[in-house]
PDB file of C-alpha atoms in Angstrom:
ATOM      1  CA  UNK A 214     -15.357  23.230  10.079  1.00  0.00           C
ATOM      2  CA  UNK A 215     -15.362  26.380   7.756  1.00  0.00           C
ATOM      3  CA  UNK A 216     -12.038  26.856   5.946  1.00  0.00           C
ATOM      4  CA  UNK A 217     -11.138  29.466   3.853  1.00  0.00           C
ATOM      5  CA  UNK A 218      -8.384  29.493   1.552  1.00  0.00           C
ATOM      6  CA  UNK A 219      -5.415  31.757  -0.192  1.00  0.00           C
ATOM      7  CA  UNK A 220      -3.248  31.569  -2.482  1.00  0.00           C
ATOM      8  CA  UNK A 221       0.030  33.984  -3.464  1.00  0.00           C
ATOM      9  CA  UNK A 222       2.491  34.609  -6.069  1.00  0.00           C
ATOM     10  CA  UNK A 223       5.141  32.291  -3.729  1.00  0.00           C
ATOM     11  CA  UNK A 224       3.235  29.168  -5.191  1.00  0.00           C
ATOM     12  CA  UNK A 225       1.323  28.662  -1.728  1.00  0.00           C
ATOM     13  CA  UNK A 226      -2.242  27.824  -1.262  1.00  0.00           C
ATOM     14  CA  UNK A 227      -2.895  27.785   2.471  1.00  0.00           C
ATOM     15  CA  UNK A 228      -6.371  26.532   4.203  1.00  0.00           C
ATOM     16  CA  UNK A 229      -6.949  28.886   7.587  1.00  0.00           C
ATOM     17  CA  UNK A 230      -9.526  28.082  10.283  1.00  0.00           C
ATOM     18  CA  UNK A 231     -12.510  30.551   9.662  1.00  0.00           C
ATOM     19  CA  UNK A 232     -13.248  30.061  13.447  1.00  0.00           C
ATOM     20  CA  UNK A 233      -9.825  31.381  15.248  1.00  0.00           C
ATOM     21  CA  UNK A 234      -8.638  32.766  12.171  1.00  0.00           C
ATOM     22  CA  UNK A 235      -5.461  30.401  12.579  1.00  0.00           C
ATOM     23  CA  UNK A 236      -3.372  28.303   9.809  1.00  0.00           C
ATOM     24  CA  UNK A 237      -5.767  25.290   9.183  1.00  0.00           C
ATOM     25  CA  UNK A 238      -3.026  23.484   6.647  1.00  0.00           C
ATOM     26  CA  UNK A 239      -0.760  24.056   3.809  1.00  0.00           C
ATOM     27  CA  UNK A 240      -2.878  22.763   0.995  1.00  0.00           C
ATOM     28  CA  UNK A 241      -0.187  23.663  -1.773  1.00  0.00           C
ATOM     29  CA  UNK A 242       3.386  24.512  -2.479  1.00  0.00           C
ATOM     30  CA  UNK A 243       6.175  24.745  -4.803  1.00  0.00           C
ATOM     31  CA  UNK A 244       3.617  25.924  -7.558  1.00  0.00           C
ATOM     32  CA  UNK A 245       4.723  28.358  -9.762  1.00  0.00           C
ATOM     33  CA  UNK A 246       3.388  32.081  -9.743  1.00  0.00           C
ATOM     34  CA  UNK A 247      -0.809  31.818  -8.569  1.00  0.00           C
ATOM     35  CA  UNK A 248      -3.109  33.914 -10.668  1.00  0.00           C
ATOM     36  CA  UNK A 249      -6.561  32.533  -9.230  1.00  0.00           C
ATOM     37  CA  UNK A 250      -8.157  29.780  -7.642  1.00  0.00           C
ATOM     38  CA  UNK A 251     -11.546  28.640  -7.695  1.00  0.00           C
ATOM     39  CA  UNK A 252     -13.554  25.107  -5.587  1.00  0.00           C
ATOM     40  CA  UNK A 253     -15.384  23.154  -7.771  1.00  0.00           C
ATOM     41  CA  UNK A 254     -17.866  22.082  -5.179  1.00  0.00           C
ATOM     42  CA  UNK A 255     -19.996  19.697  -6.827  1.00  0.00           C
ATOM     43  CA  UNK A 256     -17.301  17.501  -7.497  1.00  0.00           C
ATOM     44  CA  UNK A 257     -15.080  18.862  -4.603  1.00  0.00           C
ATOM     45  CA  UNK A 258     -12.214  19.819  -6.253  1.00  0.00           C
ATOM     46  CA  UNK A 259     -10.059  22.518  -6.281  1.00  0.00           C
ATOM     47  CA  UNK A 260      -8.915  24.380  -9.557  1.00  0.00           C
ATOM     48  CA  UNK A 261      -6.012  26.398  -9.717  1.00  0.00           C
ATOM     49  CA  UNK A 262      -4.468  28.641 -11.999  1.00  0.00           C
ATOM     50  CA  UNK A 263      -0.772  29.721 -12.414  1.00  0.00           C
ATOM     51  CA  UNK A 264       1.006  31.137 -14.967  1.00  0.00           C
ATOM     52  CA  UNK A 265       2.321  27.912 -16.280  1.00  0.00           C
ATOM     53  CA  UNK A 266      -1.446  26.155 -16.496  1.00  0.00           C
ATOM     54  CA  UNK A 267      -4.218  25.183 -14.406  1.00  0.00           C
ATOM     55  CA  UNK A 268      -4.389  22.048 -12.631  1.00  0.00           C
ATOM     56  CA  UNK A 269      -7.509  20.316 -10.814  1.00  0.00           C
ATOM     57  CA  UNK A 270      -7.395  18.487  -7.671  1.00  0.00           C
ATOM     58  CA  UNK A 271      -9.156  16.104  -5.646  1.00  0.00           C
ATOM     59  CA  UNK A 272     -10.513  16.973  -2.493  1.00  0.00           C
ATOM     60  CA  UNK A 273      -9.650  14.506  -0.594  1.00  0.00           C
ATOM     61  CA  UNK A 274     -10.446  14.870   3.154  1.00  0.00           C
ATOM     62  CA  UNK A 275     -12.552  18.387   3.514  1.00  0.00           C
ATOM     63  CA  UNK A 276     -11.809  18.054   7.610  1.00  0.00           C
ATOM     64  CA  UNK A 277      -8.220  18.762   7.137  1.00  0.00           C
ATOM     65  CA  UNK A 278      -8.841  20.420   4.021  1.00  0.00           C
ATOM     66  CA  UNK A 279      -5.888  17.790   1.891  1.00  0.00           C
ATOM     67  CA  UNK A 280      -5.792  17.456  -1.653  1.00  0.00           C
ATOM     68  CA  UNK A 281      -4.338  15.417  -4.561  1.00  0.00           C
ATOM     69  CA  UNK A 282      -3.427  16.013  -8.036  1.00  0.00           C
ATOM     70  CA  UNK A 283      -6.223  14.729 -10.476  1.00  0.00           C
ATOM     71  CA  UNK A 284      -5.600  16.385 -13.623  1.00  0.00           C
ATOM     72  CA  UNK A 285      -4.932  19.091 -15.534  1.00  0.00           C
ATOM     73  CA  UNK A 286      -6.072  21.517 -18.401  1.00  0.00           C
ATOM     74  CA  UNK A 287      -3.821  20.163 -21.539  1.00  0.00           C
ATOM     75  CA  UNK A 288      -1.312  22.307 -21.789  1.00  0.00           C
ATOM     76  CA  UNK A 289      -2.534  22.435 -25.800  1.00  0.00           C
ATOM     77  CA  UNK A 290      -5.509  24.357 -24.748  1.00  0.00           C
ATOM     78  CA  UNK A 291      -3.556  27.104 -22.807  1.00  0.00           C
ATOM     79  CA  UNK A 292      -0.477  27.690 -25.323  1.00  0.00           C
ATOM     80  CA  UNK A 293      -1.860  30.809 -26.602  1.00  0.00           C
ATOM     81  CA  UNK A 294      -1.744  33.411 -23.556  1.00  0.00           C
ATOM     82  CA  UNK A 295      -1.394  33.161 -19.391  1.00  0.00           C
ATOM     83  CA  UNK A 296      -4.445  32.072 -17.391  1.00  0.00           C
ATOM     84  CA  UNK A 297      -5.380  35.133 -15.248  1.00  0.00           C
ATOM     85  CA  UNK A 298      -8.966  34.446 -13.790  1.00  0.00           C
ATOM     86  CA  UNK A 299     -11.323  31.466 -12.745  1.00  0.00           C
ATOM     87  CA  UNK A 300     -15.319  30.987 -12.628  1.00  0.00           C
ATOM     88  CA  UNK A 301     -17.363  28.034 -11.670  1.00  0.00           C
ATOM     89  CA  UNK A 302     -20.903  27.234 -12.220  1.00  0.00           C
ATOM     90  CA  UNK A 303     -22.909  24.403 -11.692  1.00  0.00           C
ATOM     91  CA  UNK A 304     -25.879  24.030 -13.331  1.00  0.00           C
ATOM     92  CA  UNK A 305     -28.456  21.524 -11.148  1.00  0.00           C
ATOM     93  CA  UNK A 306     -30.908  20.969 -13.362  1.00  0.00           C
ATOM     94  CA  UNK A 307     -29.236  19.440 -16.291  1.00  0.00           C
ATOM     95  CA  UNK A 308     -26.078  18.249 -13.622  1.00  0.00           C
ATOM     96  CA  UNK A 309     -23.135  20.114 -15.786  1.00  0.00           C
ATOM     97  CA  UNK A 310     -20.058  21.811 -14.467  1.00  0.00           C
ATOM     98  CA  UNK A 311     -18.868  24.802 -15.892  1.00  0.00           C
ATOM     99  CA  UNK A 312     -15.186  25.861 -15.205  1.00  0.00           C
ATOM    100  CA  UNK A 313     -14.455  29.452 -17.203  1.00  0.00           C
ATOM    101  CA  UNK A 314     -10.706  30.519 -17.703  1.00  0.00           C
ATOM    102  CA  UNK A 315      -9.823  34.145 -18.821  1.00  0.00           C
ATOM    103  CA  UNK A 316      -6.580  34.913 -20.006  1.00  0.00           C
ATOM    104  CA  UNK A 317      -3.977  37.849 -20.504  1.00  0.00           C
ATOM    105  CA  UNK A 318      -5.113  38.058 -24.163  1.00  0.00           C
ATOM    106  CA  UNK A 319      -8.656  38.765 -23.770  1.00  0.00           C
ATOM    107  CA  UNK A 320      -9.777  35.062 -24.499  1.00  0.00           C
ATOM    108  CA  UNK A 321     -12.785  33.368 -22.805  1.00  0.00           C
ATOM    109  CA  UNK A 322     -12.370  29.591 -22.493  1.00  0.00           C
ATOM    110  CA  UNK A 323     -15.177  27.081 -20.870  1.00  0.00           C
ATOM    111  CA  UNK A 324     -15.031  24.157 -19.860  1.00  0.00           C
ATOM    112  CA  UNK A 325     -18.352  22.002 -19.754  1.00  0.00           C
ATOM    113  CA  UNK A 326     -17.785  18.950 -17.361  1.00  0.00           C
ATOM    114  CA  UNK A 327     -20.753  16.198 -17.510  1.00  0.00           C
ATOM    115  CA  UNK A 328     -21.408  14.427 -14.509  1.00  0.00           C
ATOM    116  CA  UNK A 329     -19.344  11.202 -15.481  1.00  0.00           C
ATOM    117  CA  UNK A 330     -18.113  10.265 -11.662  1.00  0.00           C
ATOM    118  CA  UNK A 331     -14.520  10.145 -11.789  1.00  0.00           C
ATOM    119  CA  UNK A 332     -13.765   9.047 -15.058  1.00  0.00           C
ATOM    120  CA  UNK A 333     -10.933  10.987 -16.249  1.00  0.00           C
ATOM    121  CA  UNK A 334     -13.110  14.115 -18.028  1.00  0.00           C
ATOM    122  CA  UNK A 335     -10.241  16.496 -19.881  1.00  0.00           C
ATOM    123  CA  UNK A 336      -8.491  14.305 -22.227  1.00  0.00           C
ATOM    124  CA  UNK A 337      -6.370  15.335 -24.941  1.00  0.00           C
ATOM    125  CA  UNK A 338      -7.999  14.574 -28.537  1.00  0.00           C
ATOM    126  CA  UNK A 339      -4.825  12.783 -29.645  1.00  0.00           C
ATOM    127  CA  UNK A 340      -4.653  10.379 -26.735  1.00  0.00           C
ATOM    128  CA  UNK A 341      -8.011   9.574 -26.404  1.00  0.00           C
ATOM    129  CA  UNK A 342      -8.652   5.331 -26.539  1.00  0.00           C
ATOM    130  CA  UNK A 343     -10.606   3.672 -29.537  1.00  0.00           C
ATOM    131  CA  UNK A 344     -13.951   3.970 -29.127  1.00  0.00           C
ATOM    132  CA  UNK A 345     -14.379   7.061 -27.188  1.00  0.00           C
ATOM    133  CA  UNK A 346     -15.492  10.457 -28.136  1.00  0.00           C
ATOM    134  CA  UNK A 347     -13.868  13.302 -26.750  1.00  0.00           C
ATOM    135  CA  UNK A 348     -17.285  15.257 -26.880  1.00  0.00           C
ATOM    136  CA  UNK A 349     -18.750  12.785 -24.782  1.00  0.00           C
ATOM    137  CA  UNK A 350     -16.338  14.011 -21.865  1.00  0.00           C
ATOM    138  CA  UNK A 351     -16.165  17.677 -21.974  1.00  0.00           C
ATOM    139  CA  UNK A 352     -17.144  20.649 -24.110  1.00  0.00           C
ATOM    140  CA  UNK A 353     -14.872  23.669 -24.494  1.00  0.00           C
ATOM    141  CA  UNK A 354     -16.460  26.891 -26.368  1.00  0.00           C
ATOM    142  CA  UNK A 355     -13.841  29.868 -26.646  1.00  0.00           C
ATOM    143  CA  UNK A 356     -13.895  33.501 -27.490  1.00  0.00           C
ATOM    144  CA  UNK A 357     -12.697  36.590 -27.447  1.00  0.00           C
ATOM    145  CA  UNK A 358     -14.826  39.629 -26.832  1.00  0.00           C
ATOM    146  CA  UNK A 359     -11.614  42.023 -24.956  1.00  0.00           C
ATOM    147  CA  UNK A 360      -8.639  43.336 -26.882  1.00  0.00           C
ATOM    148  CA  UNK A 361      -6.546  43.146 -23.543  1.00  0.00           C
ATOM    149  CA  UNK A 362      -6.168  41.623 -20.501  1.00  0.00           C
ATOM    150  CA  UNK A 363      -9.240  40.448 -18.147  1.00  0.00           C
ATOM    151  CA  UNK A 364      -8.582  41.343 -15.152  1.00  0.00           C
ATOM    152  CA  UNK A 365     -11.912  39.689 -12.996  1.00  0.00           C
ATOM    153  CA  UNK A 366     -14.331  37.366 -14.084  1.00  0.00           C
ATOM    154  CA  UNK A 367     -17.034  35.950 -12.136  1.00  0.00           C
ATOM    155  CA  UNK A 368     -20.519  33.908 -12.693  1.00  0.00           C
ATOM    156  CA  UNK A 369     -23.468  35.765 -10.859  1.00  0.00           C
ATOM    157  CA  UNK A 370     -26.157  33.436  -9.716  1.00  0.00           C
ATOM    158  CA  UNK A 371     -28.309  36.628  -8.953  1.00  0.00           C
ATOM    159  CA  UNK A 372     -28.487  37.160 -12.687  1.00  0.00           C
ATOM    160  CA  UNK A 373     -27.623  33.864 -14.129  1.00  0.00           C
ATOM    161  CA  UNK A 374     -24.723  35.747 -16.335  1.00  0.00           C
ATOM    162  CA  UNK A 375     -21.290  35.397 -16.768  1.00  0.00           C
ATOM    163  CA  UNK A 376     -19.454  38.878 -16.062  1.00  0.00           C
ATOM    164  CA  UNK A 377     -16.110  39.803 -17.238  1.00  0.00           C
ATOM    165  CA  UNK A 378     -13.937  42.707 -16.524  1.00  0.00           C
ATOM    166  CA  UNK A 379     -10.901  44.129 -18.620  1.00  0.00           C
ATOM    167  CA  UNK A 380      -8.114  46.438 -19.377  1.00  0.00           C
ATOM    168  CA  UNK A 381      -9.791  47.744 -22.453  1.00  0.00           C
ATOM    169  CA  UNK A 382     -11.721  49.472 -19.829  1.00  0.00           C
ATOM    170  CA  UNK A 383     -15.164  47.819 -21.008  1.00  0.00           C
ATOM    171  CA  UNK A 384     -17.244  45.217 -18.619  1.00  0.00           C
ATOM    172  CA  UNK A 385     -19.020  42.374 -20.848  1.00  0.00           C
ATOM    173  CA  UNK A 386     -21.686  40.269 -19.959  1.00  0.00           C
ATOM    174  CA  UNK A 387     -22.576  36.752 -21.552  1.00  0.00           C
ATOM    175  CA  UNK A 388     -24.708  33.284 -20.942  1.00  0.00           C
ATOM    176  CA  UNK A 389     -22.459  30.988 -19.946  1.00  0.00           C
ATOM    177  CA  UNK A 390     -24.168  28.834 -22.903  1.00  0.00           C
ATOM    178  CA  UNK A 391     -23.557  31.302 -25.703  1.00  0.00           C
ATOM    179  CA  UNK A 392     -20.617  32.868 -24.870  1.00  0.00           C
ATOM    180  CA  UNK A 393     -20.103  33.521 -28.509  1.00  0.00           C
ATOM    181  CA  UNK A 394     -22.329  36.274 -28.798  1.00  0.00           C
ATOM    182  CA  UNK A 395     -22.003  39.575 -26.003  1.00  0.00           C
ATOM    183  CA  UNK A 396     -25.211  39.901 -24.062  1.00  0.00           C
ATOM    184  CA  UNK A 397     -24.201  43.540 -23.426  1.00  0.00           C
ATOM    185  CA  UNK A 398     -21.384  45.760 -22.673  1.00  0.00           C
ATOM    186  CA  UNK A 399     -20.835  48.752 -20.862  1.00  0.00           C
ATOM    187  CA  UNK A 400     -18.428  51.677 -21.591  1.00  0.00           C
ATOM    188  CA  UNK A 401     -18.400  53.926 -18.475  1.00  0.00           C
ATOM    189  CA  UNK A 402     -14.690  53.804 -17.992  1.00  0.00           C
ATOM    190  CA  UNK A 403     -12.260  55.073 -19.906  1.00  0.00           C
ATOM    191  CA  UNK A 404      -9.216  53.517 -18.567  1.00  0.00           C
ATOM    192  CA  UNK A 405      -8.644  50.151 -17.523  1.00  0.00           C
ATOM    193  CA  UNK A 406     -11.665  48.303 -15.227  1.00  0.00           C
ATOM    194  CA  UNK A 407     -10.373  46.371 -11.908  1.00  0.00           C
ATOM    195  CA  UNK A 408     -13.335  44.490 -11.167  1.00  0.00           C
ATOM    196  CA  UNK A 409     -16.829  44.843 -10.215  1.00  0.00           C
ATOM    197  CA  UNK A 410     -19.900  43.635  -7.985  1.00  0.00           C
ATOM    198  CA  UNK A 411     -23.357  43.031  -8.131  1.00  0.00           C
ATOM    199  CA  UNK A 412     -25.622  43.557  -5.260  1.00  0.00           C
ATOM    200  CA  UNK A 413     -28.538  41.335  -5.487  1.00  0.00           C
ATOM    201  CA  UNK A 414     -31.477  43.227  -3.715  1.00  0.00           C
ATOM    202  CA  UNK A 415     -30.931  46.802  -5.423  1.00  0.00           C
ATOM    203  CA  UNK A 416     -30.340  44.932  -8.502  1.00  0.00           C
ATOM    204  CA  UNK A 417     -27.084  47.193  -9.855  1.00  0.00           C
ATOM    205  CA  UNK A 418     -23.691  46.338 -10.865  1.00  0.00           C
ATOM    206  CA  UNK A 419     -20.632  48.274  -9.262  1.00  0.00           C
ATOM    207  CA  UNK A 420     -17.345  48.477 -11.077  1.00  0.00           C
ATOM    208  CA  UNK A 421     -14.226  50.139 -10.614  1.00  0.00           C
ATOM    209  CA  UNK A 422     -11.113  51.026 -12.429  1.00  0.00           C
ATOM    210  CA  UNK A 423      -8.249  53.028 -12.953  1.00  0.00           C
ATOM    211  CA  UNK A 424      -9.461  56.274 -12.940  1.00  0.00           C
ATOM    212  CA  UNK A 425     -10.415  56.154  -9.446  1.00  0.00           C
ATOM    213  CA  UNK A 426     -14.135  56.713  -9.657  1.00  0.00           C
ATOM    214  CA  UNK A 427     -16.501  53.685  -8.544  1.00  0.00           C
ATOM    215  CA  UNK A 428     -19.780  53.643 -11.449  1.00  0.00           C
ATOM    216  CA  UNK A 429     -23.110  52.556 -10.271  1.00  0.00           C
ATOM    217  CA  UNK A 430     -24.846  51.150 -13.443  1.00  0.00           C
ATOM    218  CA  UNK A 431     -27.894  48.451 -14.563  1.00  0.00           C
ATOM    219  CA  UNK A 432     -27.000  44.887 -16.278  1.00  0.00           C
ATOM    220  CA  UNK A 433     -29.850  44.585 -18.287  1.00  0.00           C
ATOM    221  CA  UNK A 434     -29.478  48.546 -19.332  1.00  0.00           C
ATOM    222  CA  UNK A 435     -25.415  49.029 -19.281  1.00  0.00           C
ATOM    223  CA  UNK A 436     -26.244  52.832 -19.065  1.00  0.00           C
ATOM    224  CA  UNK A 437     -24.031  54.864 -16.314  1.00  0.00           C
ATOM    225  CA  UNK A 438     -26.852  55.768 -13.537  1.00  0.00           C
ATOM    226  CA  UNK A 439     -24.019  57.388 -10.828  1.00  0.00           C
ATOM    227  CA  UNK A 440     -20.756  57.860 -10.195  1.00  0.00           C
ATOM    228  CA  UNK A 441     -18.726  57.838  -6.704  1.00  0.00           C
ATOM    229  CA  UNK A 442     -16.011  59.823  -6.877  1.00  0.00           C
ATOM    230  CA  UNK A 443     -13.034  60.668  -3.578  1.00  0.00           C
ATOM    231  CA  UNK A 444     -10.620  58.034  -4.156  1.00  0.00           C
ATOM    232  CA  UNK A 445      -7.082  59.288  -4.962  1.00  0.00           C
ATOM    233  CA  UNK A 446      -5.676  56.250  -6.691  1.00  0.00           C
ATOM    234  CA  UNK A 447      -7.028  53.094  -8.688  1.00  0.00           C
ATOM    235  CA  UNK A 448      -9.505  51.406  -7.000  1.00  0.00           C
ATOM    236  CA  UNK A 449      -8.686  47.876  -7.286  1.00  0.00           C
ATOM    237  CA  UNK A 450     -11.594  45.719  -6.013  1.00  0.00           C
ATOM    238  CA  UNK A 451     -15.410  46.249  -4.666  1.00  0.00           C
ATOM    239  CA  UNK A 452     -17.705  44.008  -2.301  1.00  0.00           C
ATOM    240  CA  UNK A 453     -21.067  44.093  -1.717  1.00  0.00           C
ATOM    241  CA  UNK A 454     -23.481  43.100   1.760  1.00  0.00           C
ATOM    242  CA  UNK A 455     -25.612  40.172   1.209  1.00  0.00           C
ATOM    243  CA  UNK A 456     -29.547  41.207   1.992  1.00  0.00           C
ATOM    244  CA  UNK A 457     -28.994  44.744   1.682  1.00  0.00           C
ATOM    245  CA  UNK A 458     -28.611  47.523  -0.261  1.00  0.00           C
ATOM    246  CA  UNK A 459     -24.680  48.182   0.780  1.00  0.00           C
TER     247      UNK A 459
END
């Protein structure tokens, strides 16, 4: 069965049937306000991110789409600003998860999970038992490359890059592997950006922002090649047509 799933600021992540387009199951409630929510599908979890934390559960029966708490991101880690957005990427060859949390303060954190089964993989440094190495379990590289608030965030397999949108109106682009140093950055907006695309076959990002124009622009050359102007408000999100140039 194909499920998709949403989540809202009432604390609510619901599973709908992508068949009928019907309520499949409430996955989630009584959570506090949702700011993303991403599947960890080689472990088949589900991550999500509220403005108290992110927590991580268990997949438990993908038919019915049920979950159960299995941990969460220390709440040490997150004291410093709000979790806002959530990327995933798993890397086959070398069997690593990577789960990547931006925050309201312009902060990049990930999250390298090594494929350990079920052992318990986030542990706090403090509470760890004798004779076990918290770098064994999980490796966490942050950074911060924005002076405000990200507002999207996604990994694009097309490009193998980690993309990250912001309201210091710049788009930044990393390796998910050394996301201390900026692969490149572009500058086309001059307000705050909303988000962005990439559309695989023409090989061009999209973004958009506040000042209502959509920019057309290359990843590996963040120069501004068009812009789309008509919009009379913020444009707040872009998508893209797998296969084709749209």
């Amino acid at each position: 069965k194909d499920i998709f799933i949403t989540a809202a600021h009432d604390g609510k992540v619901l599973a709908w049937d992508a068949g009928n387009l019907q309520l499949h199951n409430v996955v989630l409630t009584g959570l506090d306000w949702i700011t993303r929510v991403v599947h960890m599908h080689h472990s088949h979890r589900l991550v999500v991110a509220t403005t108290s934390g992110v927590k991580i559960y268990d997949i438990v029966n993908r038919e019915l789409f049920t979950v159960r708490y299995y941990d969460e991101i220390p709440p040490w880690l997150l004291a410093h600003a709000t979790p806002m957005a959530l990327s995933y990427y798993f890397d086959e060859k070398k069997v690593i998860e990577y789960l990547i949390i931006a925050d309201h303060d312009g902060i990049v954190t990930i999250y390298t999970f090594y494929d350990n089964g079920h052992f318990p993989i986030i542990l706090d440094p403090r509470n760890v038992p004798p004779n076990i190495q918290f770098k064994d379990y999980t490796k966490i590289q942050r950074f911060k490359h924005h002076t405000d608030h990200i507002t999207y965030m996604r990994y694009i397999p097309g490009i193998q890059l980690l993309v990250t949108a912001s309201l210091d109106s710049t788009v930044k682009i990393f390796e998910v592997e050394r996301v201390n140093r900026v692969r490149s950055t572009f500058r086309g907006h001059v307000k705050a950006c909303n988000g962005f695309v990439y559309n695989e076959r023409a090989k061009l990002m999209a973004s958009c922002g506040v000042e209502r124009d959509v920019l057309l622009w290359n990843p590996f050359s963040p120069d501004n090649i068009s812009r789309l102007s008509g919009h009379n408000s913020s444009v707040k999100a872009l998508c893209t047509i797998k296969d084709t140039n749209e």
